[in-house]
XYZ file of C-alpha atoms in Angstrom:
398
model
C 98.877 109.277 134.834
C 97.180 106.033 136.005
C 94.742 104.098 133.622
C 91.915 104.263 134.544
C 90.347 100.866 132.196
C 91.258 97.219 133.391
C 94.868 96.623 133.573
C 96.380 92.765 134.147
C 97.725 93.857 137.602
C 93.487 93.682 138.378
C 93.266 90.005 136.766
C 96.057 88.691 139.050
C 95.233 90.719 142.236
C 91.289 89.695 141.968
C 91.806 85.783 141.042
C 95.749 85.097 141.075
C 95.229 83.817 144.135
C 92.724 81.273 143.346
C 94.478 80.211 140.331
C 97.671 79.518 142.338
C 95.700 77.702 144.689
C 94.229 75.185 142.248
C 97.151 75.328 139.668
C 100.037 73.985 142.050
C 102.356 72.793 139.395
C 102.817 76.335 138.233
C 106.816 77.105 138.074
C 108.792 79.443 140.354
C 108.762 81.330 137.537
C 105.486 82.024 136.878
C 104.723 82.231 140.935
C 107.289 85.807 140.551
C 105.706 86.285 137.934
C 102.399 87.049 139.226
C 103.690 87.923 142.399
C 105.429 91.001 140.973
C 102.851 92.411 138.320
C 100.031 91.975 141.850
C 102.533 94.056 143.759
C 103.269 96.379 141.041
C 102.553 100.037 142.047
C 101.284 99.479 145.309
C 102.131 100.453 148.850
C 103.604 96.819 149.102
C 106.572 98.259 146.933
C 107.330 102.156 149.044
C 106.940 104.674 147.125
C 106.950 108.573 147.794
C 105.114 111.695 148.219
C 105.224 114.431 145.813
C 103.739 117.952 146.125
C 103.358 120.502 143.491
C 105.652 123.624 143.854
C 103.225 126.255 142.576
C 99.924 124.768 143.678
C 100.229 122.632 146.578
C 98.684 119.383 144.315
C 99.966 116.251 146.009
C 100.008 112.749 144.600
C 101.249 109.425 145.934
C 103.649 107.476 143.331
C 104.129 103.864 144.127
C 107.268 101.626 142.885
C 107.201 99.579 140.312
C 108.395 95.894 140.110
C 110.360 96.139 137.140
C 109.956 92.423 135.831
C 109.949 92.426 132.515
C 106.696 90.731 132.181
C 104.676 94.071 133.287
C 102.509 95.564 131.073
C 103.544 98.894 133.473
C 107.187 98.424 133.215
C 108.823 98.873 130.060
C 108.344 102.554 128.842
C 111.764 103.366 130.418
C 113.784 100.286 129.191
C 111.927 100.658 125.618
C 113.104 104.735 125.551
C 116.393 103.982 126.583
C 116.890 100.429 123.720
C 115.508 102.815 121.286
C 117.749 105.801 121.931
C 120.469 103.065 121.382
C 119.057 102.061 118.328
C 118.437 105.308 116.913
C 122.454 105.763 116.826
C 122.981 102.675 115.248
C 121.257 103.465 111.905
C 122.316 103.279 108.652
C 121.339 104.767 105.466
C 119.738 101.593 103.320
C 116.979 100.130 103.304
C 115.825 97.840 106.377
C 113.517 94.210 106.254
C 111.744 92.546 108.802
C 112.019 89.008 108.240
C 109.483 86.503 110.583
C 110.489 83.032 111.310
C 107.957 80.891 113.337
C 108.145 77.024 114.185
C 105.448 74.903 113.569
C 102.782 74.023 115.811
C 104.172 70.574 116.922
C 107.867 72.016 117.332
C 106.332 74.588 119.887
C 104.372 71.774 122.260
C 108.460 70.617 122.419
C 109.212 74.140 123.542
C 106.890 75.095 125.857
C 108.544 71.824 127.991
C 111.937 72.984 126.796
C 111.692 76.833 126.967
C 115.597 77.744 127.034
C 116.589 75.167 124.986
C 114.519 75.763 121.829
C 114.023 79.398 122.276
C 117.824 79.376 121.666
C 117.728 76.827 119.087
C 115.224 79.073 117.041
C 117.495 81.697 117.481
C 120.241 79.856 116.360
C 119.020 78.241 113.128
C 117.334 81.872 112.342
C 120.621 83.401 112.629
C 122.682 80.403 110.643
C 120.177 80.756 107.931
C 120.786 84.773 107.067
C 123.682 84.503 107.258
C 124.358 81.314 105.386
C 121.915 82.699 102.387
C 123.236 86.220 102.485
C 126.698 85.243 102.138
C 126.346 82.886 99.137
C 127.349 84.791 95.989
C 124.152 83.507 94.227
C 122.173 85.519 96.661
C 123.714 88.225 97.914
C 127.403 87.749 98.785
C 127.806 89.772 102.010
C 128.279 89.960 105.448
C 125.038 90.898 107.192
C 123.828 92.536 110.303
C 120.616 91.989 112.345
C 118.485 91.681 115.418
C 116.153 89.720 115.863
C 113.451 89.743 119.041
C 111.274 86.535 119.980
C 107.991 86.705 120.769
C 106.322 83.571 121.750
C 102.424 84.841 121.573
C 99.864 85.487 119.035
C 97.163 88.210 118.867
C 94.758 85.299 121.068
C 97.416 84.767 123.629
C 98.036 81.140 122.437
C 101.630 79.368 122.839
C 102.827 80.858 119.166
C 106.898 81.362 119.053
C 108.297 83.183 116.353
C 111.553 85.815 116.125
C 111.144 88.765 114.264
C 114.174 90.082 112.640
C 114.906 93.817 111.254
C 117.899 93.584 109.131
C 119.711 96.319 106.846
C 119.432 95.512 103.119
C 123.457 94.665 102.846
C 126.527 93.989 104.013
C 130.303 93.487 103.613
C 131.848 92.490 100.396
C 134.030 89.254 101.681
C 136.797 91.334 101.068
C 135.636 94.148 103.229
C 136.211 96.989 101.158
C 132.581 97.231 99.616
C 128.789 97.685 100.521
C 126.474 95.403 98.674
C 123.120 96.431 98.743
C 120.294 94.257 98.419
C 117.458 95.135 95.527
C 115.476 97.470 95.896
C 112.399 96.152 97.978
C 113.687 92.804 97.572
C 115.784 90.894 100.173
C 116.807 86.763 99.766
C 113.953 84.641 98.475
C 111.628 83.139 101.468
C 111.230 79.260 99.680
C 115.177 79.490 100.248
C 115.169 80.761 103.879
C 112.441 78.273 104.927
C 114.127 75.337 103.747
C 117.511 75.895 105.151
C 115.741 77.115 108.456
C 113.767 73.888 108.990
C 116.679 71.402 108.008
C 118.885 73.797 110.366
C 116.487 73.456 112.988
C 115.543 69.712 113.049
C 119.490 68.947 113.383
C 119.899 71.067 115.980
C 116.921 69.785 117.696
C 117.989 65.845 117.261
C 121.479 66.593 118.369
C 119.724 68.247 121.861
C 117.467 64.777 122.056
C 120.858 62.584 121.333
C 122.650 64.415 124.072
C 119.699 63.777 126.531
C 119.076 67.480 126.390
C 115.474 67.457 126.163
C 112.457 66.844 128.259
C 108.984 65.263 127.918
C 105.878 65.341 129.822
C 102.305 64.709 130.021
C 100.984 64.411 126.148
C 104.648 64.426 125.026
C 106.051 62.128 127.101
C 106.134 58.764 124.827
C 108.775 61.087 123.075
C 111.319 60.216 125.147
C 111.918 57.293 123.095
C 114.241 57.759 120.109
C 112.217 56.094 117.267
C 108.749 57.566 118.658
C 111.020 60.965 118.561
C 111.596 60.696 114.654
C 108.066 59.234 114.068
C 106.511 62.492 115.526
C 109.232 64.618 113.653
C 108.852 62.866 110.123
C 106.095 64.971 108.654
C 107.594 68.332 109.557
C 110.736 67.374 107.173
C 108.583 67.759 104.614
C 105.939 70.822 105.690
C 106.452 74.091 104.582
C 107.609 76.089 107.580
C 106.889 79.591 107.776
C 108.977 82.444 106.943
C 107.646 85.839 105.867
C 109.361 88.585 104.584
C 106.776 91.801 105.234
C 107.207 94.741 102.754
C 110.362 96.712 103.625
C 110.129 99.388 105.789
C 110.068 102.834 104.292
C 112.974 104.286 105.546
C 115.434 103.766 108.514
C 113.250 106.383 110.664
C 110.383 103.496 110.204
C 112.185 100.409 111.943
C 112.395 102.641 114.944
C 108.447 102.926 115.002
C 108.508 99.216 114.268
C 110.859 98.442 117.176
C 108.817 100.413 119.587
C 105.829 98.174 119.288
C 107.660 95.104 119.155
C 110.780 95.231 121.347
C 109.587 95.187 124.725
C 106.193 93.943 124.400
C 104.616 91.519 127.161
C 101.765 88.657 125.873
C 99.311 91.529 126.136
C 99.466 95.415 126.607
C 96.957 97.644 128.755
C 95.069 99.275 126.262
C 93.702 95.725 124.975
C 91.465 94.994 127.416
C 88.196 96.000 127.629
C 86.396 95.138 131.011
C 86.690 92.209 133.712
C 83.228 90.950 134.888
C 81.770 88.102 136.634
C 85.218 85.802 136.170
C 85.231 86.300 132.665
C 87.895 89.030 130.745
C 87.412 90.578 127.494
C 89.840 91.939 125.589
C 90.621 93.409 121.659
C 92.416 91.133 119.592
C 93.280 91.396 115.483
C 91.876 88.252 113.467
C 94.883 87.533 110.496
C 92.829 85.026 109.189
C 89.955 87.507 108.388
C 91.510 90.352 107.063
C 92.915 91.740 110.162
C 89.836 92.515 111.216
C 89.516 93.966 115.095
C 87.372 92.019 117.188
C 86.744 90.974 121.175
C 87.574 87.649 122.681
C 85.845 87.017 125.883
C 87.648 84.017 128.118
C 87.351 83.339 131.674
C 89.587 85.006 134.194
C 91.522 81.890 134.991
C 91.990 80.862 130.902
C 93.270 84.108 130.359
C 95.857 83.770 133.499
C 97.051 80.551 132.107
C 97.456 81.750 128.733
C 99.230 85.174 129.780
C 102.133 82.872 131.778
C 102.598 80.386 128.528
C 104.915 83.384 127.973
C 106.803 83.771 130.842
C 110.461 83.644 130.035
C 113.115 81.920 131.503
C 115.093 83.710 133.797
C 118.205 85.315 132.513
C 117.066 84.216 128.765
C 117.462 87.095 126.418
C 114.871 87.795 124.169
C 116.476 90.357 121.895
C 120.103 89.032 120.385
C 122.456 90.471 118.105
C 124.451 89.145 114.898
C 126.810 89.707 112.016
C 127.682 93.400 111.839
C 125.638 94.005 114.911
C 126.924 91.555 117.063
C 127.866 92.644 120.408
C 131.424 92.099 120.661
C 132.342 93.915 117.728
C 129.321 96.579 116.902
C 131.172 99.783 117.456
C 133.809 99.153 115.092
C 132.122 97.227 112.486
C 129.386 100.353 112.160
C 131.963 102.076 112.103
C 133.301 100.442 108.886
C 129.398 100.549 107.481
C 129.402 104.446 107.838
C 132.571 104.644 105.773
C 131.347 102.630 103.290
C 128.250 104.054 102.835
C 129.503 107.469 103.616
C 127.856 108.347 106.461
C 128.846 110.294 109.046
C 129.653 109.310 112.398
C 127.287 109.126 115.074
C 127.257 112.368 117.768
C 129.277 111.828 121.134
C 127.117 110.213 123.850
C 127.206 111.900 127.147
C 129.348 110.303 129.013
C 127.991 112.335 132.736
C 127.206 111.038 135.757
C 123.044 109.329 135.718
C 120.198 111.222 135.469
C 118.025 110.828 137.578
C 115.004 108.576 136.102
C 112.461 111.331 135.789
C 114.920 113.585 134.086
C 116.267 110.595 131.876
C 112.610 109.548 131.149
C 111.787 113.001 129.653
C 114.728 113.557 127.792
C 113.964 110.117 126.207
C 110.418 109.967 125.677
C 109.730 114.179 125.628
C 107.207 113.814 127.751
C 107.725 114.658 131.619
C 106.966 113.202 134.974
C 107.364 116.294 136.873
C 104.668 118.816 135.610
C 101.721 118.686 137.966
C 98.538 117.330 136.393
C 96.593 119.894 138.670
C 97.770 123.236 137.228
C 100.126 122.767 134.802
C 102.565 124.820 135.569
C 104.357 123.418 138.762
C 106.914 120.955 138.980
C 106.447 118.173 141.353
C 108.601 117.520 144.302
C 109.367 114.297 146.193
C 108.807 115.331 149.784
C 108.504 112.345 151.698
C 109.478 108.762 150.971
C 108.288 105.478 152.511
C 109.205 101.597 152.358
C 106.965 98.985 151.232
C 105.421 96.385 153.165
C 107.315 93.585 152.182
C 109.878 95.608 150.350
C 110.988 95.060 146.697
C 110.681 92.060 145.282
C 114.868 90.198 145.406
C 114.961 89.213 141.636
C 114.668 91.477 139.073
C 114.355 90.776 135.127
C 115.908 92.022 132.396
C 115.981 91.384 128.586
C-alpha cells in the first residue's frame, strides 16, 4: 500500500532539480542517486496493471529503482539477508559492539569515502580479533558482521560500524567452544586503544603511499608534517567504542538486524510534513535522554545532508569475518554446531525462483496479491507497460 505522509522521493522530485542546478560539483554518484529515488515508482520506470479476480478492483503498480539508497527499496533485500541470517544462528549469547571514528578522522573520509570506510572496517575487524584471541581475554577464534552506517539520528556526516558478534569462538586447537561471560564480552578501554593505534597506521601508510586526497578546508593536509600536526591530538583522545547490553537471545539480533542492516540516512516514517522549502522530520536526541523530538531544516540542507551518505559504488557496507567469513562460513558453522551441539540447519530449497511476489510473502508473511478492495481476491497482472526512459542502467547492491 502506498504512504500516504511525505516520503524523500517528494523532497527530490519537488527541489532536486534546483539543488542540482546550483550544487554543480555534486558527484556522479549522488546525480544517480537522486535520479533514481525521483524516478522511483513512477510511470518513468513501466510498471503493470493488475485486476482483482473476485471483484474487478484494479490498481496500477509502478517499478522500483532498486538503488540501495531508497527508502522504498529494501524490504525485499532485508527479508531475503535476514532469512539468511536466521540459518546462521547459534545457540550463545550475541553482542553488538559500536566503533565510530572521531570527528576529525571523518572530514578525511567524507573526501576519501572507499578508502577509510575500508580502513574502519579493517582496524574494527583486526581489533576483535586480535583481543579475542589473546589468552588473557578470551583465547578464541571469533565470528562477526559488522554493517557501517555513516549517519546519525540528525543526518550529519557520523561513520561508525556496528558489529553483532557471538559470545565465543574456537579453542586454537579447534576442538573446543569458549564462551565469553555471561553478559560480558572483551573490555571496551582495551578495544579502543588497539582500534585507534590500528587505525592511525593504517591511515599514515594510505597518506605515505599517496593514497589519500585533500580538498577545500583539508587541503593544507597534503603536506606530510601538517598531516601529523592535525593527527597528533587524536593519538591521545579517547575514541569511541561501546559495547550495548547483550542481546537477549539469538531470536533478538534478528530484530536488531532488521532495523539496522539495510537502512538508508533516513526511513519514511520519519518525516513529518514538507512546507514552504523547509522539511521536518522526527529525530531521537542521545544527548537528552533519547528523547523524541522534530528538526525542521530547509529542503535543500536536508538534500545535502541525505547524499553525505551516498556510498561508493560497488563498496559493501555489510562484511563478514572470522567464523563467518565468506569463504569458509558453511563449514566453519558447521564445526560451531558440533561443538555446541546443535543441530544442523534444515535443507534450503534448492527450486527454480519464485517469483518476487510469492518470494516476498513467504519471507515477510505478508502478501502482495490480496486485493485491498475486498479482501478476498488475488490480484492479477493483466497488462504490462515500459517506462518512459526505461530503467535506470546501474543498479546497487550491498
Amino acid at each position: 500500500m502506498p504512504r500516504s505522509g511525505p516520503e524523500v522521493a517528494d523532497i527530490f522530485r519537488r527541489y532536486g532539480e534546483a539543488y542540482r542546478a546550483q550544487h554543480t560539483s555534486l558527484s556522479t554518484a549522488q546525480r544517480r542517486v537522486m535520479t533514481a529515488i525521483e524516478l522511483c515508482r513512477t510511470a518513468a520506470l513501466g510498471g503493470h496493471v493488475e485486476a482483482c479476480d473476485q471483484c474487478g478492483h484494479k490498481r496500477i503498480a509502478f517499478n522500483s529503482c532498486r538503488d540501495r539508497h531508497c527508502p522504498r527499496c529494501q524490504s525485499l533485500a532485508r527479508a531475503q539477508w535476514l532469512e539468511d541470517r536466521r540459518a546462521e544462528l547459534l545457540d550463545t549469547q550475541y553482542f553488538h559492539v559500536v566503533f565510530t571514528l572521531p570527528e576529525a578522522i571523518a572530514a578525511i573520509a567524507y573526501q576519501n569515502k572507499a578508502l577509510v570506510y575500508g580502513l574502519l572496517f579493517r582496524a574494527t575487524a583486526e581489533t576483535l580479533r586480535t583481543i579475542a584471541a589473546d589468552p588473557k581475554h578470551l583465547g578464541a577464534e571469533i565470528g562477526f558482521f559488522a554493517v557501517l552506517h555513516t549517519w546519525g539520528q540528525n543526518l550529519l556526516h557520523h561513520p561508525h560500524l556496528h558489529c553483532v558478534v557471538p559470545g565465543g569462538g574456537f579453542s586454537p586447537d579447534g576442538t573446543q567452544w569458549i564462551a565469553c561471560k555471561p553478559g560480558f564480552f572483551l573490555p571496551v578501554r582495551v578495544l579502543s586503544r588497539l582500534f585507534r593505534r590500528l587505525f592511525l597506521e593504517h591511515l599514515e601508510k594510505a597518506f605515505d603511499a599517496g593514497k589519500l586526497q585533500f580538498f577545500s578546508d583539508l587541503r593544507a593536509l597534503s603536506e606530510r608534517n601538517a598531516f601529523r600536526r592535525y593527527l597528533a591530538p587524536l593519538r591521545k583522545a579517547e575514541w569511541v567504542v561501546f559495547a550495548k547490553p547483550p542481546f537477549a537471545g539469538p531470536e533478538q539480533v534478528l530484530d536488531y538486524v532488521g532495523r539496522y542492516t539495510h537502512r538508508v540516512a533516513i526511513s519514511n516514517n520519519r518525516l513529518v510534513d514538507i512546507e514552504d522549502g523547509a522539511v521536518r522530520f522526527r529525530w531521537k536526541d542521545y544527548r537528552h535522554g533519547d528523547r523524541q523530538k522534530v528538526m525542521t531544516v530547509s529542503a535543500d540542507e536536508f538534500i545535502r545532508r541525505f547524499l553525505l551518505h551516498v556510498l561508493p559504488e560497488g563498496f559493501h557496507r555489510i562484511r563478514y569475518y572470522g567464523f563467518l567469513g565468506n569463504r569458509y562460513r558453511e563449514q566453519k558453522l558447521a564445526h560451531c554446531r558440533d561443538l555446541l551441539g546443535m543441530p544442523g540447519p534444515e535443507p534450503s530449497d534448492c527450486r527454480a525462483p519464485k517469483e518476487y511476489r510469492d518470494h516476498y510473502e513467504e519471507l515477510t508473511g505478508r502478501s502482495l496479491r490480496q486485493c485491498p478492495a475486498c479482501r478476498q481476491g488475488q490480484m492479477i497482472t493483466i497488462e504490462t507497460f515500459d517506462g518512459v526512459t526505461g530503467p535506470p542502467p546501474y543498479r546497487d547492491t550491498s
